Tab-separated table of C-alpha atoms in Angstrom:
chain	number	residue	atom	x	y	z
A	834	MET	CA	16.270	3.743	36.399
A	835	THR	CA	15.968	0.904	38.603
A	836	LEU	CA	17.486	-2.142	40.217
A	837	THR	CA	15.098	-4.139	37.893
A	838	GLN	CA	16.006	-2.230	34.678
A	839	LEU	CA	19.482	-2.857	35.352
A	840	SER	CA	19.027	-6.594	36.413
A	841	ALA	CA	17.188	-6.874	33.000
A	842	PHE	CA	20.045	-5.149	31.187
A	843	VAL	CA	22.920	-7.369	32.976
A	844	LEU	CA	21.078	-10.865	31.992
A	845	VAL	CA	20.654	-9.609	28.454
A	846	ALA	CA	24.173	-8.603	28.226
A	847	ARG	CA	25.433	-12.270	30.263
A	848	LEU	CA	22.698	-14.357	28.441
A	849	GLY	CA	23.027	-12.686	24.895
A	850	SER	CA	19.383	-12.786	24.002
A	851	VAL	CA	16.111	-10.945	25.559
A	852	ARG	CA	14.696	-14.601	25.409
A	853	ALA	CA	17.103	-15.709	27.293
A	854	ALA	CA	16.903	-13.086	30.002
A	855	ALA	CA	13.055	-13.119	30.122
A	856	THR	CA	13.310	-17.041	30.853
A	857	ALA	CA	15.906	-16.550	33.529
A	858	LEU	CA	13.436	-14.167	35.365
A	859	GLY	CA	10.292	-15.574	34.661
A	860	VAL	CA	8.888	-13.118	32.597
A	861	SER	CA	7.663	-11.980	29.394
A	862	GLU	CA	10.060	-10.962	26.419
A	863	PRO	CA	8.196	-7.481	26.046
A	864	ALA	CA	8.741	-7.228	29.908
A	865	VAL	CA	12.399	-7.192	29.280
A	866	SER	CA	12.267	-5.213	26.279
A	867	GLN	CA	10.452	-2.814	27.977
A	868	ALA	CA	12.679	-2.378	31.349
A	869	LEU	CA	15.675	-2.286	28.703
A	870	ALA	CA	14.466	0.407	26.199
A	871	ALA	CA	13.597	2.380	30.009
A	872	LEU	CA	17.082	2.168	30.656
A	873	ARG	CA	18.318	3.377	27.082
A	874	ARG	CA	15.962	6.357	27.207
A	875	HIS	CA	17.342	7.304	30.707
A	876	LEU	CA	21.209	6.786	29.501
A	877	GLY	CA	20.826	7.913	26.175
A	878	ASP	CA	22.859	4.720	24.899
A	879	SER	CA	21.466	1.638	22.930
A	880	LEU	CA	23.616	-0.533	25.272
A	881	VAL	CA	23.058	-3.661	23.471
A	882	ILE	CA	22.514	-3.915	19.856
A	883	ARG	CA	21.721	-6.729	17.469
A	884	GLY	CA	24.930	-8.444	15.953
A	885	ASP	CA	25.398	-11.412	13.626
A	886	ALA	CA	25.992	-13.667	16.406
A	887	GLY	CA	23.543	-12.334	18.979
A	888	MET	CA	23.291	-9.189	20.943
A	889	VAL	CA	26.404	-7.140	21.493
A	890	LEU	CA	27.733	-4.541	23.862
A	891	THR	CA	28.099	-0.974	22.766
A	892	GLU	CA	30.841	0.790	24.228
A	893	GLY	CA	28.530	2.141	26.734
A	894	GLY	CA	27.184	-0.783	27.605
A	895	LYS	CA	30.476	-2.495	28.324
A	896	ARG	CA	31.481	0.097	30.970
A	897	LEU	CA	27.820	0.069	32.328
A	898	VAL	CA	27.595	-4.102	32.588
A	899	THR	CA	30.346	-4.232	35.415
A	900	ILE	CA	28.816	-1.120	37.629
A	901	ALA	CA	25.398	-2.147	36.981
A	902	ALA	CA	26.207	-5.985	38.426
A	903	GLN	CA	27.593	-4.283	41.211
A	904	MET	CA	24.248	-2.352	41.741
A	905	VAL	CA	22.126	-5.445	41.357
A	906	GLY	CA	24.303	-6.990	44.212
A	907	LEU	CA	24.182	-3.729	46.776
A	908	GLY	CA	20.166	-4.314	46.259
A	909	ALA	CA	20.318	-7.794	47.267
A	910	ASP	CA	22.309	-6.818	50.154
A	911	ALA	CA	20.257	-4.174	51.283
A	912	GLU	CA	16.823	-6.395	51.244
A	913	ALA	CA	19.072	-8.963	53.379
A	914	ALA	CA	19.579	-6.383	55.820
A	915	VAL	CA	16.454	-5.302	55.831
A	916	ARG	CA	15.092	-8.551	56.513
A	917	SER	CA	17.789	-9.283	59.421
A	918	ALA	CA	16.705	-6.057	61.083
A	919	GLN	CA	13.023	-6.787	60.799
A	920	GLY	CA	13.642	-10.325	62.671
A	921	ALA	CA	12.945	-12.228	59.275
A	922	PRO	CA	14.557	-15.591	58.492
A	923	ASP	CA	17.452	-15.621	56.225
A	924	GLN	CA	16.116	-16.479	52.508
A	925	LEU	CA	18.101	-18.713	50.438
A	926	ARG	CA	17.211	-19.714	46.949
A	927	LEU	CA	18.868	-23.121	45.285
A	928	ILE	CA	18.664	-23.652	41.466
A	929	ALA	CA	19.377	-27.068	39.699
A	930	PRO	CA	18.512	-29.082	36.725
A	931	SER	CA	15.403	-30.609	36.833
A	932	GLU	CA	15.980	-34.121	38.179
A	933	ILE	CA	17.964	-32.876	41.149
A	934	VAL	CA	15.069	-30.433	42.111
A	935	GLU	CA	12.737	-33.546	41.628
A	936	PHE	CA	14.252	-35.698	43.938
A	937	VAL	CA	17.269	-33.978	46.005
A	938	ALA	CA	16.386	-30.358	46.682
A	939	GLY	CA	13.260	-30.857	48.849
A	940	PRO	CA	14.933	-33.412	51.196
A	941	LEU	CA	18.166	-31.414	51.455
A	942	ALA	CA	16.241	-27.926	52.181
A	943	ALA	CA	14.050	-29.951	54.702
A	944	ALA	CA	17.125	-31.371	56.620
A	945	PHE	CA	19.478	-27.788	56.459
A	946	SER	CA	15.982	-25.734	57.681
A	947	THR	CA	15.837	-28.509	60.640
A	948	ARG	CA	19.695	-28.045	61.540
A	949	SER	CA	19.456	-24.076	60.815
A	950	GLY	CA	16.672	-24.214	63.604
A	951	ASN	CA	14.134	-23.316	60.921
A	952	GLY	CA	16.172	-19.742	60.980
A	953	VAL	CA	16.645	-19.767	57.209
A	954	GLU	CA	13.715	-20.159	54.207
A	955	VAL	CA	15.138	-22.344	51.326
A	956	SER	CA	13.212	-22.348	48.207
A	957	SER	CA	14.324	-24.428	45.175
A	958	GLY	CA	13.864	-24.477	41.610
A	959	VAL	CA	14.776	-25.347	38.005
A	960	ALA	CA	16.580	-23.328	35.901
A	961	GLY	CA	18.947	-24.207	32.167
A	962	VAL	CA	22.688	-24.461	32.610
A	963	ALA	CA	23.558	-21.312	31.019
A	964	GLU	CA	21.335	-19.269	33.331
A	965	MET	CA	22.690	-20.649	36.406
A	966	ALA	CA	26.013	-19.110	36.738
A	967	VAL	CA	24.343	-15.791	35.710
A	968	LEU	CA	21.876	-15.934	38.103
A	969	VAL	CA	24.106	-16.376	41.092
A	970	ALA	CA	26.585	-13.972	39.896
A	971	GLN	CA	23.496	-11.496	40.127
A	972	ARG	CA	22.564	-12.795	43.548
A	973	LEU	CA	19.250	-13.360	41.777
A	974	ALA	CA	20.322	-17.066	43.361
A	975	ASP	CA	22.366	-18.060	45.925
A	976	VAL	CA	23.502	-21.775	45.302
A	977	ALA	CA	23.586	-23.842	42.238
A	978	LEU	CA	23.759	-27.794	42.324
A	979	GLY	CA	24.649	-29.721	38.990
A	980	PRO	CA	27.072	-29.035	36.745
A	981	TYR	CA	30.503	-27.050	36.856
A	982	LEU	CA	30.025	-23.241	36.346
A	983	GLY	CA	33.204	-21.937	37.182
A	984	ALA	CA	34.272	-21.585	33.489
A	985	ASP	CA	33.608	-17.757	32.798
A	986	ARG	CA	36.323	-16.381	35.377
A	987	SER	CA	34.873	-13.078	34.649
A	988	LEU	CA	31.634	-14.228	36.882
A	989	GLY	CA	33.800	-14.924	40.026
A	990	LEU	CA	32.325	-17.919	40.982
A	991	VAL	CA	33.368	-20.945	43.039
A	992	SER	CA	32.136	-24.455	41.847
A	993	ASP	CA	33.236	-27.224	43.956
A	994	PRO	CA	32.778	-30.930	43.362
A	995	ILE	CA	30.321	-32.378	45.771
A	996	PHE	CA	29.102	-35.814	44.333
A	997	ARG	CA	30.007	-38.253	41.695
A	998	CYS	CA	27.131	-40.395	39.969
A	999	ARG	CA	26.431	-41.900	36.817
A	1000	LEU	CA	24.007	-41.336	33.955
A	1001	VAL	CA	22.464	-44.629	32.021
A	1002	VAL	CA	19.796	-45.353	29.859
A	1003	LEU	CA	16.910	-47.362	31.355
A	1004	ALA	CA	13.756	-49.303	29.726
A	1005	ALA	CA	11.396	-51.780	30.588
A	1006	PRO	CA	12.739	-55.154	31.297
A	1007	ASP	CA	10.330	-57.288	29.338
A	1008	THR	CA	10.673	-54.884	25.908
A	1009	PRO	CA	14.361	-54.165	25.344
A	1010	PRO	CA	14.974	-51.728	22.635
A	1011	ARG	CA	15.569	-53.111	19.005
A	1012	GLY	CA	17.775	-51.512	16.352
A	1013	ALA	CA	20.277	-48.597	16.689
A	1014	PRO	CA	19.622	-46.190	19.371
A	1015	ALA	CA	18.567	-43.098	16.980
A	1016	GLN	CA	15.516	-45.682	15.795
A	1017	TRP	CA	14.775	-45.787	19.550
A	1018	ARG	CA	12.019	-43.534	21.100
A	1019	TRP	CA	13.989	-41.346	23.700
A	1020	LEU	CA	11.662	-39.971	27.080
A	1021	VAL	CA	13.156	-37.109	28.606
A	1022	ASP	CA	12.305	-34.680	31.152
A	1023	PRO	CA	12.619	-31.073	30.442
A	1024	SER	CA	16.333	-30.902	30.886
A	1025	GLY	CA	16.756	-33.122	27.959
A	1026	THR	CA	15.577	-29.819	25.901
A	1027	ASP	CA	18.614	-27.848	27.631
A	1028	PRO	CA	21.812	-27.823	25.580
A	1029	GLY	CA	23.933	-27.545	28.281
A	1030	SER	CA	22.236	-30.398	30.104
A	1031	ASP	CA	24.299	-33.583	30.589
A	1032	ILE	CA	20.919	-35.409	28.843
A	1033	ALA	CA	20.875	-33.315	25.774
A	1034	ARG	CA	24.940	-33.531	25.389
A	1035	LEU	CA	24.209	-37.493	25.431
A	1036	LEU	CA	21.572	-37.324	22.882
A	1037	ARG	CA	23.730	-35.281	20.604
A	1038	THR	CA	26.610	-37.754	21.126
A	1039	LEU	CA	24.773	-40.573	19.935
A	1040	GLY	CA	23.017	-38.590	16.870
A	1041	ILE	CA	19.469	-38.738	18.125
A	1042	PRO	CA	17.028	-36.749	16.013
A	1043	GLU	CA	14.724	-34.595	17.528
A	1044	SER	CA	11.730	-36.769	16.006
A	1045	ARG	CA	12.903	-39.692	18.083
A	1046	VAL	CA	12.258	-37.187	21.287
A	1047	SER	CA	9.400	-37.232	23.705
A	1048	VAL	CA	9.292	-34.379	26.455
A	1049	TYR	CA	7.880	-35.568	29.577
A	1050	PRO	CA	6.964	-33.042	32.437
A	1051	ASN	CA	9.399	-34.686	34.591
A	1052	GLN	CA	11.604	-37.187	35.431
A	1053	THR	CA	9.204	-39.709	37.118
A	1054	ALA	CA	6.671	-39.251	34.371
A	1055	ALA	CA	9.655	-39.912	31.772
A	1056	TRP	CA	10.585	-43.231	33.548
A	1057	ASP	CA	6.966	-44.619	34.299
A	1058	ALA	CA	6.398	-44.046	30.410
A	1059	ALA	CA	9.763	-46.283	29.790
A	1060	ALA	CA	8.416	-48.795	32.240
A	1061	ARG	CA	5.173	-49.428	30.168
A	1062	GLY	CA	7.572	-50.175	26.836
A	1063	THR	CA	6.852	-46.680	25.228
A	1064	GLY	CA	10.648	-46.364	24.779
A	1065	VAL	CA	14.056	-45.716	26.516
A	1066	ALA	CA	14.383	-43.027	29.326
A	1067	PRO	CA	17.988	-41.737	30.026
A	1068	GLY	CA	18.708	-40.898	33.692
A	1069	ILE	CA	20.843	-40.828	36.902
A	1070	ALA	CA	21.343	-44.269	38.177
A	1071	HIS	CA	21.221	-44.121	41.518
A	1072	LEU	CA	18.097	-41.666	41.786
A	1073	ALA	CA	16.482	-44.571	39.716
A	1074	ALA	CA	17.455	-47.205	42.462
A	1075	HIS	CA	13.653	-47.623	43.518
A	1076	GLN	CA	12.560	-48.543	39.915
A	1077	LEU	CA	16.048	-50.798	39.513
A	1078	ARG	CA	15.261	-52.595	42.544
A	1079	ARG	CA	11.984	-53.553	41.918
A	1080	ARG	CA	12.642	-54.323	38.180
A	1081	GLU	CA	10.278	-51.728	36.721
A	1082	LEU	CA	13.627	-50.584	34.671
A	1083	GLN	CA	16.342	-52.174	33.698
A	1084	VAL	CA	19.777	-50.458	32.592
A	1085	VAL	CA	20.382	-50.728	28.924
A	1086	GLU	CA	23.618	-51.052	27.137
A	1087	VAL	CA	24.333	-48.084	24.972
A	1088	PRO	CA	27.448	-46.760	23.419
A	1089	GLY	CA	29.424	-44.302	25.547
A	1090	THR	CA	27.237	-44.949	28.895
A	1091	PRO	CA	27.484	-45.254	31.633
A	1092	VAL	CA	28.539	-41.430	31.793
A	1093	ALA	CA	30.418	-40.524	34.803
A	1094	LEU	CA	29.322	-37.175	36.091
A	1095	SER	CA	30.257	-35.067	39.047
A	1096	TRP	CA	27.787	-32.771	40.722
A	1097	TYR	CA	28.976	-29.432	41.901
A	1098	ALA	CA	27.771	-26.666	44.275
A	1099	THR	CA	28.372	-23.131	42.981
A	1100	THR	CA	28.238	-19.816	44.970
A	1101	LEU	CA	29.882	-16.317	45.218
A	1102	PRO	CA	33.112	-16.764	46.764
A	1103	ALA	CA	33.465	-16.776	50.905
A	1104	ASP	CA	33.763	-13.092	51.534
A	1105	ARG	CA	31.068	-12.311	49.240
A	1106	ARG	CA	28.371	-15.036	49.889
A	1107	SER	CA	25.567	-14.555	52.595
A	1108	ALA	CA	26.138	-16.531	56.089
A	1109	SER	CA	23.532	-19.006	55.434
A	1110	THR	CA	24.450	-19.441	51.877
A	1111	GLY	CA	28.193	-20.541	53.871
A	1112	SER	CA	26.185	-22.590	56.112
A	1113	LEU	CA	24.370	-24.652	53.409
A	1114	ARG	CA	27.844	-25.067	51.478
A	1115	ARG	CA	29.641	-26.209	54.809
A	1116	PHE	CA	26.239	-28.873	55.235
A	1117	LEU	CA	26.902	-30.458	51.441
A	1118	ASP	CA	30.025	-31.571	52.863
A	1119	THR	CA	28.668	-33.655	55.739
A	1120	PRO	CA	27.717	-37.469	55.960
A	1121	GLU	CA	24.067	-36.373	56.430
A	1122	ALA	CA	24.086	-34.263	53.133
A	1123	MET	CA	25.922	-37.458	51.531
A	1124	LYS	CA	23.348	-39.622	52.596
A	1125	LEU	CA	20.471	-37.301	51.065
A	1126	LEU	CA	22.016	-37.110	47.756
A	1127	ARG	CA	22.946	-40.941	47.820
A	1128	ALA	CA	19.424	-41.949	48.458
A	1129	PRO	CA	16.837	-39.631	47.678
A	1130	GLY	CA	13.165	-39.693	48.341
A	1131	ALA	CA	10.300	-40.087	45.852
A	1132	GLY	CA	10.288	-37.364	43.030
A	1133	VAL	CA	8.512	-34.235	43.607
A	1134	PRO	CA	7.411	-32.597	40.454
A	1135	PRO	CA	9.914	-29.556	39.819
A	1136	SER	CA	8.905	-26.329	39.585
A	1137	ARG	CA	10.759	-23.112	37.589
A	1138	PHE	CA	12.997	-20.910	39.507
A	1139	ARG	CA	11.302	-17.770	40.309
A	1140	PRO	CA	13.598	-14.774	41.188
A	1141	PRO	CA	12.744	-12.178	43.094
A	1142	VAL	CA	11.734	-9.503	40.697
A	1143	PHE	CA	8.611	-7.829	40.939
A	1144	VAL	CA	6.787	-7.885	37.239
A	1145	THR	CA	4.824	-5.087	38.335
A	1146	LEU	CA	8.006	-2.856	38.150
A	1147	TRP	CA	8.664	-3.182	34.614
A	1148	ASN	CA	6.284	-0.535	33.361
């Protein structure tokens, strides 16, 4: 029995499917299935079985999941303790929706690292809304920025509002869209395909069919296409400030918009999170961090979050 097998089991149990666990871990579905099968053989229990609404825990799985989560957390503590004893910088893993990683995470990480005297290595990556809470709870990530993640109290997370913003619809000034919103071509970044994202909720509210949605590699690419008159692109208003100021884009009036949103910082409780995580959480309340959140730099193509799990351990 390994920590990797236990991590796979907990993610399958929390996220409800092997596919979701594989996506969260950044590995293939067969890799997760193999890890789960090895744990089942070792414990002599199916642990999770398929039900009508997804994966269901057996009685043994219900008893194991809490203990397994604690063991995975202790493994993260052990790794951090050894790194500290070796004098290595603390590692801090930040996860967020793609638009936050693209525009905000880099400047925030750079400013925080400078403030901490470069004693903390900050990495950031994109994660789906459904994955974020589980990744933080399992200590596979340290901080999540974006939507509120405190609804599932069993995970024991703290989700505090840190910034208010607005979701708007953008289009080229010279080619305003015609007809009903359901007839427009909608240009989104990958977060638009995440059912839990703000953009996906807006598209559902407006009744936009999938056939009218085009997915671009990142938000900047979607906005560039909108500026060329290809379609309309939803996005956070202040992140598009440069394009709006240069009149490359304009805000389009759409029923139900602008959508008032809040960004939250989600971590473990103060007595369970690392010192560097606590430092970052305090930094997010400073005027310097607020300035970066209000006026981020140019977008950087975001990459998917890669948890500290070694694929070679699955076999």
